mmCIF file of C-alpha atoms and ligand atoms in Angstrom:
data_model
loop_
_atom_site.group_PDB
_atom_site.id
_atom_site.type_symbol
_atom_site.label_atom_id
_atom_site.label_comp_id
_atom_site.label_asym_id
_atom_site.label_seq_id
_atom_site.Cartn_x
_atom_site.Cartn_y
_atom_site.Cartn_z
ATOM 1 C CA UNK O 1 0.000 0.000 0.000
ATOM 2 C CA UNK O 2 1.297 3.445 -0.846
ATOM 3 C CA UNK O 3 1.575 5.675 2.214
ATOM 4 C CA UNK O 4 -0.245 8.938 1.970
ATOM 5 C CA UNK O 5 1.922 12.020 1.704
ATOM 6 C CA UNK O 6 0.861 15.627 1.647
ATOM 7 C CA UNK O 7 1.133 17.005 -1.890
ATOM 8 C CA UNK O 8 4.718 18.000 -2.597
ATOM 9 C CA UNK O 9 3.919 21.276 -4.289
ATOM 10 C CA UNK O 10 1.748 22.574 -1.512
ATOM 11 C CA UNK O 11 3.065 21.685 1.949
ATOM 12 C CA UNK O 12 0.850 22.341 4.922
ATOM 13 C CA UNK O 13 1.128 25.951 6.034
ATOM 14 C CA UNK O 14 3.031 26.451 9.259
ATOM 15 C CA UNK O 15 0.789 28.142 11.718
ATOM 16 C CA UNK O 16 2.838 28.128 14.900
ATOM 17 C CA UNK O 17 1.184 27.845 18.270
ATOM 18 C CA UNK O 18 2.057 30.672 20.676
ATOM 19 C CA UNK O 19 5.247 29.028 21.934
ATOM 20 C CA UNK O 20 6.745 29.026 18.457
ATOM 21 C CA UNK O 21 7.767 31.973 16.339
ATOM 22 C CA UNK O 22 8.282 32.155 12.626
ATOM 23 C CA UNK O 23 11.792 32.455 11.144
ATOM 24 C CA UNK O 24 12.615 34.367 8.000
ATOM 25 C CA UNK O 25 11.387 32.776 4.797
ATOM 26 C CA UNK O 26 13.819 30.455 3.015
ATOM 27 C CA UNK O 27 14.365 32.941 0.214
ATOM 28 C CA UNK O 28 16.239 35.244 2.592
ATOM 29 C CA UNK O 29 19.075 32.712 2.680
ATOM 30 C CA UNK O 30 19.421 31.920 -1.008
ATOM 31 C CA UNK O 31 18.266 34.913 -3.014
ATOM 32 C CA UNK O 32 20.983 36.868 -4.824
ATOM 33 C CA UNK O 33 18.675 39.887 -4.753
ATOM 34 C CA UNK O 34 18.359 39.722 -0.947
ATOM 35 C CA UNK O 35 22.118 39.270 -0.637
ATOM 36 C CA UNK O 36 22.726 42.322 -2.830
ATOM 37 C CA UNK O 37 20.401 44.371 -0.608
ATOM 38 C CA UNK O 38 22.197 43.125 2.490
ATOM 39 C CA UNK O 39 25.526 44.175 1.034
ATOM 40 C CA UNK O 40 24.227 47.625 0.258
ATOM 41 C CA UNK O 41 22.130 48.275 3.345
ATOM 42 C CA UNK O 42 23.938 46.256 6.021
ATOM 43 C CA UNK O 43 27.594 45.572 5.224
ATOM 44 C CA UNK O 44 28.261 48.868 3.430
ATOM 45 C CA UNK O 45 26.615 50.860 6.220
ATOM 46 C CA UNK O 46 27.785 49.157 9.400
ATOM 47 C CA UNK O 47 31.180 49.195 11.068
ATOM 48 C CA UNK O 48 32.832 46.077 9.684
ATOM 49 C CA UNK O 49 35.644 44.363 11.588
ATOM 50 C CA UNK O 50 38.276 44.000 8.876
ATOM 51 C CA UNK O 51 41.706 42.979 10.191
ATOM 52 C CA UNK O 52 43.664 42.357 13.373
ATOM 53 C CA UNK O 53 45.762 45.525 13.596
ATOM 54 C CA UNK O 54 48.880 43.545 14.495
ATOM 55 C CA UNK O 55 48.608 41.677 11.178
ATOM 56 C CA UNK O 56 49.744 44.952 9.641
ATOM 57 C CA UNK O 57 52.421 45.694 12.201
ATOM 58 C CA UNK O 58 54.936 47.597 10.089
ATOM 59 C CA UNK O 59 54.750 50.374 7.440
ATOM 60 C CA UNK O 60 53.878 49.101 3.992
ATOM 61 C CA UNK O 61 52.023 45.985 5.134
ATOM 62 C CA UNK O 62 48.618 45.720 3.522
ATOM 63 C CA UNK O 63 45.588 43.475 3.440
ATOM 64 C CA UNK O 64 42.728 43.387 0.996
ATOM 65 C CA UNK O 65 39.283 42.778 2.473
ATOM 66 C CA UNK O 66 35.872 42.372 0.867
ATOM 67 C CA UNK O 67 33.323 44.676 2.505
ATOM 68 C CA UNK O 68 29.913 44.466 0.918
ATOM 69 C CA UNK O 69 30.498 44.878 -2.808
ATOM 70 C CA UNK O 70 33.737 46.782 -2.342
ATOM 71 C CA UNK O 71 37.331 45.642 -2.207
ATOM 72 C CA UNK O 72 39.003 47.589 0.605
ATOM 73 C CA UNK O 73 42.719 47.987 1.096
ATOM 74 C CA UNK O 74 44.086 48.406 4.607
ATOM 75 C CA UNK O 75 47.651 49.609 4.803
ATOM 76 C CA UNK O 76 50.028 50.801 7.532
ATOM 77 C CA UNK O 77 51.566 54.192 6.646
ATOM 78 C CA UNK O 78 55.135 55.414 7.127
ATOM 79 C CA UNK O 79 53.763 57.434 10.053
ATOM 80 C CA UNK O 80 52.608 54.228 11.734
ATOM 81 C CA UNK O 81 48.892 54.879 11.167
ATOM 82 C CA UNK O 82 46.582 52.287 9.725
ATOM 83 C CA UNK O 83 44.386 53.561 6.870
ATOM 84 C CA UNK O 84 41.757 52.081 4.590
ATOM 85 C CA UNK O 85 41.097 52.913 0.934
ATOM 86 C CA UNK O 86 38.950 51.603 -1.856
ATOM 87 C CA UNK O 87 41.141 49.248 -3.863
ATOM 88 C CA UNK O 88 40.513 51.169 -7.069
ATOM 89 C CA UNK O 89 42.963 53.188 -9.156
ATOM 90 C CA UNK O 90 41.739 56.759 -9.741
ATOM 91 C CA UNK O 91 42.983 56.714 -13.325
ATOM 92 C CA UNK O 92 40.928 54.114 -15.143
ATOM 93 C CA UNK O 93 39.814 51.951 -12.270
ATOM 94 C CA UNK O 94 42.141 48.970 -12.218
ATOM 95 C CA UNK O 95 42.216 47.043 -8.952
ATOM 96 C CA UNK O 96 45.440 48.078 -7.311
ATOM 97 C CA UNK O 97 46.123 44.999 -5.240
ATOM 98 C CA UNK O 98 45.040 41.578 -6.322
ATOM 99 C CA UNK O 99 47.004 39.656 -3.691
ATOM 100 C CA UNK O 100 45.076 39.124 -0.430
ATOM 101 C CA UNK O 101 47.940 40.621 1.556
ATOM 102 C CA UNK O 102 51.522 41.701 1.213
ATOM 103 C CA UNK O 103 54.056 44.416 1.798
ATOM 104 C CA UNK O 104 55.130 47.411 -0.251
ATOM 105 C CA UNK O 105 58.026 49.763 0.455
ATOM 106 C CA UNK O 106 56.902 53.378 0.149
ATOM 107 C CA UNK O 107 54.075 53.347 -2.333
ATOM 108 C CA UNK O 108 51.348 51.421 -4.081
ATOM 109 C CA UNK O 109 51.763 51.291 -7.838
ATOM 110 C CA UNK O 110 48.928 50.469 -10.180
ATOM 111 C CA UNK O 111 50.129 47.750 -12.541
ATOM 112 C CA UNK O 112 48.095 49.143 -15.474
ATOM 113 C CA UNK O 113 49.654 52.568 -16.268
ATOM 114 C CA UNK O 114 51.825 52.985 -13.169
ATOM 115 C CA UNK O 115 49.979 55.673 -11.244
ATOM 116 C CA UNK O 116 51.690 55.526 -7.879
ATOM 117 C CA UNK O 117 50.158 56.356 -4.503
ATOM 118 C CA UNK O 118 51.775 57.140 -1.160
ATOM 119 C CA UNK O 119 50.693 55.019 1.791
ATOM 120 C CA UNK O 120 48.476 57.912 2.976
ATOM 121 C CA UNK O 121 46.612 57.717 -0.332
ATOM 122 C CA UNK O 122 48.144 60.765 -2.032
ATOM 123 C CA UNK O 123 48.901 60.463 -5.734
ATOM 124 C CA UNK O 124 52.683 60.590 -5.821
ATOM 125 C CA UNK O 125 53.513 60.078 -9.429
ATOM 126 C CA UNK O 126 52.157 59.080 -12.797
ATOM 127 C CA UNK O 127 53.829 58.967 -16.182
ATOM 128 C CA UNK O 128 53.911 62.505 -17.634
ATOM 129 C CA UNK O 129 51.765 63.907 -14.841
ATOM 130 C CA UNK O 130 53.968 66.937 -14.193
ATOM 131 C CA UNK O 131 52.799 68.457 -17.467
ATOM 132 C CA UNK O 132 49.111 67.724 -16.803
ATOM 133 C CA UNK O 133 46.406 69.993 -15.457
ATOM 134 C CA UNK O 134 42.910 69.156 -14.266
ATOM 135 C CA UNK O 135 39.745 70.162 -16.131
ATOM 136 C CA UNK O 136 39.924 73.733 -14.800
ATOM 137 C CA UNK O 137 43.500 74.108 -16.000
ATOM 138 C CA UNK O 138 44.940 74.054 -12.472
ATOM 139 C CA UNK O 139 47.811 71.884 -11.359
ATOM 140 C CA UNK O 140 46.618 68.481 -10.307
ATOM 141 C CA UNK O 141 45.604 68.189 -6.667
ATOM 142 C CA UNK O 142 47.438 65.043 -5.571
ATOM 143 C CA UNK O 143 44.878 64.221 -2.865
ATOM 144 C CA UNK O 144 41.861 64.835 -5.068
ATOM 145 C CA UNK O 145 43.230 62.181 -7.407
ATOM 146 C CA UNK O 146 44.519 60.085 -4.553
ATOM 147 C CA UNK O 147 42.996 56.887 -3.219
ATOM 148 C CA UNK O 148 39.445 57.142 -1.891
ATOM 149 C CA UNK O 149 39.628 56.875 1.896
ATOM 150 C CA UNK O 150 37.368 54.642 3.955
ATOM 151 C CA UNK O 151 36.505 55.444 7.597
ATOM 152 C CA UNK O 152 38.581 53.367 10.000
ATOM 153 C CA UNK O 153 38.732 53.063 13.758
ATOM 154 C CA UNK O 154 40.619 50.633 15.964
ATOM 155 C CA UNK O 155 39.050 48.839 18.904
ATOM 156 C CA UNK O 156 39.901 45.593 20.727
ATOM 157 C CA UNK O 157 43.024 45.369 18.578
ATOM 158 C CA UNK O 158 41.054 45.198 15.322
ATOM 159 C CA UNK O 159 40.604 47.737 12.534
ATOM 160 C CA UNK O 160 36.902 48.372 11.882
ATOM 161 C CA UNK O 161 35.962 50.114 8.650
ATOM 162 C CA UNK O 162 32.776 51.732 7.434
ATOM 163 C CA UNK O 163 32.002 52.505 3.802
ATOM 164 C CA UNK O 164 29.177 54.900 4.580
ATOM 165 C CA UNK O 165 29.701 58.627 3.966
ATOM 166 C CA UNK O 166 28.001 59.130 7.315
ATOM 167 C CA UNK O 167 29.172 56.254 9.525
ATOM 168 C CA UNK O 168 26.983 55.464 12.524
ATOM 169 C CA UNK O 169 28.556 56.356 15.898
ATOM 170 C CA UNK O 170 31.127 53.738 16.811
ATOM 171 C CA UNK O 171 29.756 54.000 20.358
ATOM 172 C CA UNK O 172 26.789 51.973 19.091
ATOM 173 C CA UNK O 173 29.142 49.050 18.377
ATOM 174 C CA UNK O 174 30.648 49.343 21.839
ATOM 175 C CA UNK O 175 27.207 49.585 23.437
ATOM 176 C CA UNK O 176 25.991 46.472 21.633
ATOM 177 C CA UNK O 177 29.085 44.593 22.739
ATOM 178 C CA UNK O 178 28.828 45.601 26.370
ATOM 179 C CA UNK O 179 25.059 45.078 26.597
ATOM 180 C CA UNK O 180 25.496 41.290 26.755
ATOM 181 C CA UNK O 181 27.927 41.650 29.623
ATOM 182 C CA UNK O 182 25.621 43.930 31.600
ATOM 183 C CA UNK O 183 28.559 46.150 32.553
ATOM 184 C CA UNK O 184 30.152 48.704 30.285
ATOM 185 C CA UNK O 185 33.632 48.067 31.631
ATOM 186 C CA UNK O 186 33.525 44.265 31.624
ATOM 187 C CA UNK O 187 35.023 43.792 28.174
ATOM 188 C CA UNK O 188 37.858 46.235 28.854
ATOM 189 C CA UNK O 189 39.083 44.067 31.715
ATOM 190 C CA UNK O 190 40.113 41.343 29.270
ATOM 191 C CA UNK O 191 42.586 43.732 27.611
ATOM 192 C CA UNK O 192 41.760 42.257 24.202
ATOM 193 C CA UNK O 193 43.632 44.962 22.280
ATOM 194 C CA UNK O 194 46.908 43.991 23.944
ATOM 195 C CA UNK O 195 46.623 40.247 23.357
ATOM 196 C CA UNK O 196 48.484 38.331 20.662
ATOM 197 C CA UNK O 197 47.118 35.970 18.057
ATOM 198 C CA UNK O 198 48.139 32.502 19.224
ATOM 199 C CA UNK O 199 46.290 30.672 16.485
ATOM 200 C CA UNK O 200 44.037 31.433 13.529
ATOM 201 C CA UNK O 201 41.825 29.229 11.414
ATOM 202 C CA UNK O 202 39.993 30.433 8.306
ATOM 203 C CA UNK O 203 36.832 28.451 7.569
ATOM 204 C CA UNK O 204 35.138 28.505 4.180
ATOM 205 C CA UNK O 205 31.514 27.782 5.025
ATOM 206 C CA UNK O 206 28.907 26.872 2.424
ATOM 207 C CA UNK O 207 26.123 28.689 4.235
ATOM 208 C CA UNK O 208 24.450 32.069 4.354
ATOM 209 C CA UNK O 209 25.927 34.421 6.951
ATOM 210 C CA UNK O 210 22.576 34.719 8.761
ATOM 211 C CA UNK O 211 22.460 30.974 9.437
ATOM 212 C CA UNK O 212 25.850 31.338 11.104
ATOM 213 C CA UNK O 213 24.657 34.269 13.225
ATOM 214 C CA UNK O 214 21.475 32.462 14.227
ATOM 215 C CA UNK O 215 23.425 29.360 15.134
ATOM 216 C CA UNK O 216 25.809 31.355 17.281
ATOM 217 C CA UNK O 217 22.946 33.047 19.087
ATOM 218 C CA UNK O 218 21.293 29.867 20.333
ATOM 219 C CA UNK O 219 22.356 26.900 22.407
ATOM 220 C CA UNK O 220 19.348 24.694 21.711
ATOM 221 C CA UNK O 221 21.734 22.675 19.538
ATOM 222 C CA UNK O 222 24.506 22.423 22.156
ATOM 223 C CA UNK O 223 23.495 19.101 23.667
ATOM 224 C CA UNK O 224 23.058 17.594 20.185
ATOM 225 C CA UNK O 225 26.302 18.594 18.499
ATOM 226 C CA UNK O 226 28.778 20.000 21.049
ATOM 227 C CA UNK O 227 29.785 17.179 23.432
ATOM 228 C CA UNK O 228 33.142 18.771 24.294
ATOM 229 C CA UNK O 229 31.630 22.213 24.943
ATOM 230 C CA UNK O 230 28.875 20.784 27.127
ATOM 231 C CA UNK O 231 31.551 18.827 28.966
ATOM 232 C CA UNK O 232 33.151 22.107 29.999
ATOM 233 C CA UNK O 233 29.923 24.110 30.386
ATOM 234 C CA UNK O 234 27.378 21.567 31.697
ATOM 235 C CA UNK O 235 24.586 24.148 31.899
ATOM 236 C CA UNK O 236 24.658 24.345 28.084
ATOM 237 C CA UNK O 237 22.958 20.941 28.070
ATOM 238 C CA UNK O 238 19.811 22.846 29.050
ATOM 239 C CA UNK O 239 19.956 24.746 25.790
ATOM 240 C CA UNK O 240 20.094 28.278 27.183
ATOM 241 C CA UNK O 241 22.631 30.433 25.374
ATOM 242 C CA UNK O 242 25.285 32.345 27.283
ATOM 243 C CA UNK O 243 24.007 35.546 25.651
ATOM 244 C CA UNK O 244 20.655 35.031 27.362
ATOM 245 C CA UNK O 245 22.278 35.250 30.799
ATOM 246 C CA UNK O 246 23.093 38.938 30.753
ATOM 247 C CA UNK O 247 26.160 39.530 32.879
ATOM 248 C CA UNK O 248 26.319 35.911 34.009
ATOM 249 C CA UNK O 249 27.573 33.969 31.028
ATOM 250 C CA UNK O 250 27.946 30.221 31.605
ATOM 251 C CA UNK O 251 29.841 28.645 34.473
ATOM 252 C CA UNK O 252 32.538 25.986 34.085
ATOM 253 C CA UNK O 253 31.642 22.556 35.465
ATOM 254 C CA UNK O 254 32.897 21.925 39.002
ATOM 255 C CA UNK O 255 35.458 19.359 37.783
ATOM 256 C CA UNK O 256 36.662 21.570 34.944
ATOM 257 C CA UNK O 257 40.046 23.265 35.373
ATOM 258 C CA UNK O 258 40.138 25.279 32.158
ATOM 259 C CA UNK O 259 38.421 26.053 28.856
ATOM 260 C CA UNK O 260 40.180 23.250 27.003
ATOM 261 C CA UNK O 261 39.048 20.302 24.939
ATOM 262 C CA UNK O 262 39.422 17.908 27.860
ATOM 263 C CA UNK O 263 38.762 20.337 30.706
ATOM 264 C CA UNK O 264 42.400 20.358 31.820
ATOM 265 C CA UNK O 265 43.981 23.577 33.036
ATOM 266 C CA UNK O 266 44.634 26.397 30.578
ATOM 267 C CA UNK O 267 46.827 29.405 31.363
ATOM 268 C CA UNK O 268 46.863 32.035 34.092
ATOM 269 C CA UNK O 269 43.756 34.113 33.977
ATOM 270 C CA UNK O 270 44.021 37.439 32.153
ATOM 271 C CA UNK O 271 45.361 40.015 34.580
ATOM 272 C CA UNK O 272 42.471 42.478 34.534
ATOM 273 C CA UNK O 273 39.429 40.258 34.984
ATOM 274 C CA UNK O 274 37.411 40.008 38.188
ATOM 275 C CA UNK O 275 36.585 37.011 40.389
ATOM 276 C CA UNK O 276 33.089 37.042 38.877
ATOM 277 C CA UNK O 277 34.535 36.746 35.372
ATOM 278 C CA UNK O 278 36.765 33.830 36.335
ATOM 279 C CA UNK O 279 35.557 30.311 35.474
ATOM 280 C CA UNK O 280 32.926 31.708 33.141
ATOM 281 C CA UNK O 281 32.296 31.823 29.424
ATOM 282 C CA UNK O 282 30.627 34.825 27.805
ATOM 283 C CA UNK O 283 29.473 35.034 24.195
ATOM 284 C CA UNK O 284 28.747 38.262 22.380
ATOM 285 C CA UNK O 285 27.226 38.811 18.949
ATOM 286 C CA UNK O 286 28.197 42.128 17.384
ATOM 287 C CA UNK O 287 25.964 42.545 14.372
ATOM 288 C CA UNK O 288 26.405 42.078 11.575
ATOM 289 C CA UNK O 289 29.475 39.864 11.450
ATOM 290 C CA UNK O 290 31.450 39.460 14.676
ATOM 291 C CA UNK O 291 31.297 36.961 17.530
ATOM 292 C CA UNK O 292 33.410 37.367 20.637
ATOM 293 C CA UNK O 293 33.908 34.557 23.133
ATOM 294 C CA UNK O 294 35.458 35.446 26.479
ATOM 295 C CA UNK O 295 37.014 32.917 28.845
ATOM 296 C CA UNK O 296 39.392 33.631 31.722
ATOM 297 C CA UNK O 297 42.671 32.921 29.926
ATOM 298 C CA UNK O 298 41.967 33.643 26.260
ATOM 299 C CA UNK O 299 39.570 35.139 23.725
ATOM 300 C CA UNK O 300 38.080 33.514 20.651
ATOM 301 C CA UNK O 301 37.216 36.196 18.096
ATOM 302 C CA UNK O 302 35.252 35.406 14.920
ATOM 303 C CA UNK O 303 34.928 37.692 11.913
ATOM 304 C CA UNK O 304 32.634 36.777 9.053
ATOM 305 C CA UNK O 305 33.095 37.778 5.432
ATOM 306 C CA UNK O 306 29.901 37.052 3.489
ATOM 307 C CA UNK O 307 30.965 36.181 -0.063
ATOM 308 C CA UNK O 308 27.618 35.200 -1.575
ATOM 309 C CA UNK O 309 24.146 34.168 -0.467
ATOM 310 C CA UNK O 310 25.445 30.672 0.166
ATOM 311 C CA UNK O 311 29.105 31.164 1.109
ATOM 312 C CA UNK O 312 30.746 32.838 4.092
ATOM 313 C CA UNK O 313 34.398 32.988 5.057
ATOM 314 C CA UNK O 314 34.894 32.944 8.825
ATOM 315 C CA UNK O 315 38.226 33.973 10.265
ATOM 316 C CA UNK O 316 38.679 32.850 13.866
ATOM 317 C CA UNK O 317 41.462 34.152 16.109
ATOM 318 C CA UNK O 318 42.528 32.639 19.408
ATOM 319 C CA UNK O 319 44.064 35.467 21.461
ATOM 320 C CA UNK O 320 46.400 34.975 24.428
ATOM 321 C CA UNK O 321 48.738 37.147 26.444
ATOM 322 C CA UNK O 322 52.037 38.043 24.800
ATOM 323 C CA UNK O 323 53.793 35.882 27.396
ATOM 324 C CA UNK O 324 51.876 32.766 26.419
ATOM 325 C CA UNK O 325 52.469 33.320 22.699
ATOM 326 C CA UNK O 326 56.113 34.426 22.855
ATOM 327 C CA UNK O 327 57.066 31.583 25.178
ATOM 328 C CA UNK O 328 55.792 29.129 22.598
ATOM 329 C CA UNK O 329 53.556 27.380 25.118
ATOM 330 C CA UNK O 330 51.274 24.753 23.695
ATOM 331 C CA UNK O 331 47.862 26.317 23.056
ATOM 332 C CA UNK O 332 46.466 23.319 21.201
ATOM 333 C CA UNK O 333 44.272 22.125 24.069
ATOM 334 C CA UNK O 334 42.316 25.355 24.168
ATOM 335 C CA UNK O 335 42.357 25.849 20.405
ATOM 336 C CA UNK O 336 41.026 22.358 19.851
ATOM 337 C CA UNK O 337 37.928 22.963 21.967
ATOM 338 C CA UNK O 338 36.557 25.848 19.934
ATOM 339 C CA UNK O 339 37.911 24.516 16.659
ATOM 340 C CA UNK O 340 35.696 21.483 17.202
ATOM 341 C CA UNK O 341 32.796 23.739 18.168
ATOM 342 C CA UNK O 342 33.338 25.731 14.961
ATOM 343 C CA UNK O 343 33.454 22.622 12.806
ATOM 344 C CA UNK O 344 30.338 21.245 14.481
ATOM 345 C CA UNK O 345 28.514 24.555 14.046
ATOM 346 C CA UNK O 346 29.533 25.095 10.435
ATOM 347 C CA UNK O 347 28.618 21.537 9.502
ATOM 348 C CA UNK O 348 25.162 22.191 10.960
ATOM 349 C CA UNK O 349 24.870 25.432 8.985
ATOM 350 C CA UNK O 350 25.980 23.691 5.788
ATOM 351 C CA UNK O 351 23.424 20.975 6.443
ATOM 352 C CA UNK O 352 20.750 23.655 6.691
ATOM 353 C CA UNK O 353 21.711 25.805 3.700
ATOM 354 C CA UNK O 354 20.490 23.486 0.902
ATOM 355 C CA UNK O 355 17.072 23.267 2.542
ATOM 356 C CA UNK O 356 16.604 27.020 2.414
ATOM 357 C CA UNK O 357 15.542 26.677 -1.202
ATOM 358 C CA UNK O 358 13.238 23.741 -0.499
ATOM 359 C CA UNK O 359 9.534 24.305 -0.902
ATOM 360 C CA UNK O 360 9.247 22.887 2.615
ATOM 361 C CA UNK O 361 10.991 26.019 3.866
ATOM 362 C CA UNK O 362 9.273 28.488 1.568
ATOM 363 C CA UNK O 363 7.645 30.193 4.548
ATOM 364 C CA UNK O 364 10.570 29.458 6.836
ATOM 365 C CA UNK O 365 10.723 27.384 9.995
ATOM 366 C CA UNK O 366 10.060 28.129 13.630
ATOM 367 C CA UNK O 367 11.900 29.249 16.733
ATOM 368 C CA UNK O 368 11.314 27.498 20.035
ATOM 369 C CA UNK O 369 11.236 29.703 23.161
ATOM 370 C CA UNK O 370 14.985 29.190 23.807
ATOM 371 C CA UNK O 371 15.563 30.703 20.366
ATOM 372 C CA UNK O 372 13.065 33.560 20.511
ATOM 373 C CA UNK O 373 15.808 36.170 20.794
ATOM 374 C CA UNK O 374 16.817 35.224 17.230
ATOM 375 C CA UNK O 375 13.591 36.881 16.105
ATOM 376 C CA UNK O 376 15.100 40.220 17.153
ATOM 377 C CA UNK O 377 17.962 39.551 14.756
ATOM 378 C CA UNK O 378 15.465 38.771 11.995
ATOM 379 C CA UNK O 379 13.598 41.996 12.714
ATOM 380 C CA UNK O 380 16.889 43.876 12.601
ATOM 381 C CA UNK O 381 17.757 42.415 9.195
ATOM 382 C CA UNK O 382 14.305 43.143 7.787
ATOM 383 C CA UNK O 383 14.338 46.689 9.124
ATOM 384 C CA UNK O 384 17.757 47.317 7.569
ATOM 385 C CA UNK O 385 16.587 46.050 4.216
ATOM 386 C CA UNK O 386 13.483 48.191 4.372
ATOM 387 C CA UNK O 387 11.439 45.163 3.420
HETATM 388 S S1 LIG F 401 44.187 52.265 -14.247
HETATM 389 FE FE1 LIG F 401 45.688 52.527 -12.765
HETATM 390 S S2 LIG F 401 47.255 53.625 -13.741
HETATM 391 FE FE2 LIG F 401 45.758 53.400 -15.247
HETATM 392 FE FE1 LIG F 402 27.189 25.901 18.409
#
């Protein structure tokens, strides 16, 4: 006998009872048109965490970063300042740097016709330029034809850039970050800006950036896919995310010595943190594309780079004190814990992505009460897109 199935083309409408809330519709995660609007209205308007400042430690070091639809060049000047520019030659528009990162001596030279820019963006030289005038007949203003600057500010040891002509106050980023901790000074005590990168992994995730945000915001999945994390933070088995416990985070299990893959001891706790911050894990989502994880002896800092509707690069830094890094101490036990968490999370997101275009998900799915705070993220996205 053939079992009866609902018709494939017309699945039953989801009409959630009060305890459930609707997610975004599947199209939000696969549509190129939605992704283009997100690039324009979200990533090109927000402060975007681009590079770890210490990656560009000396003059001439540069990195190329995709921000929304723009290629942005971050470069350390001869004066020691970090600056950001659009990676576009002012002559006829060639991309100046095609390598993801590198080092130049004193200038950036366009490979097409050799216009050459100082590290502060000024047009230094171009073939035959001395005899040229601008349209009004005046001598060429070397800054007017210099690289187009992008707003940049440094915080927590990272360079944040904003493509908007009128960037929102950076204080909003700080306020969002500190809100989860319930104390405006709590994040400063970790001294994140002064820490060193002990390890970095770049993940290429076949999933929409919003699935990664939503996954990070909830812990309903923790007991299913994160055995090592639940081993260290037993309360995560209940499915309540650390972000939901404003100011409290999640407490280490009584037998756990450190935030490591096997619960063995990590390193000395960071010098500035309080007793209350010891033996606790805090997780912060900084919309649109940053996650910060705080534990007593290190920081795990994620930056997302949305590349398409279905692909996101995630760069994850493990930050330790300079002493730990310079002494060459073995950080693998703590790295391994969150590396596994990342792999488990990204596998879950990649498992979800293909279903976003299924007719079963045409109207989206549902959020259980432990995930209801994700609805605020959805509302934020929708409000930004003006949809
Ligand atoms: S496009 Fe760069 S020098 Fe011509
Ligand atoms: Fe997770």
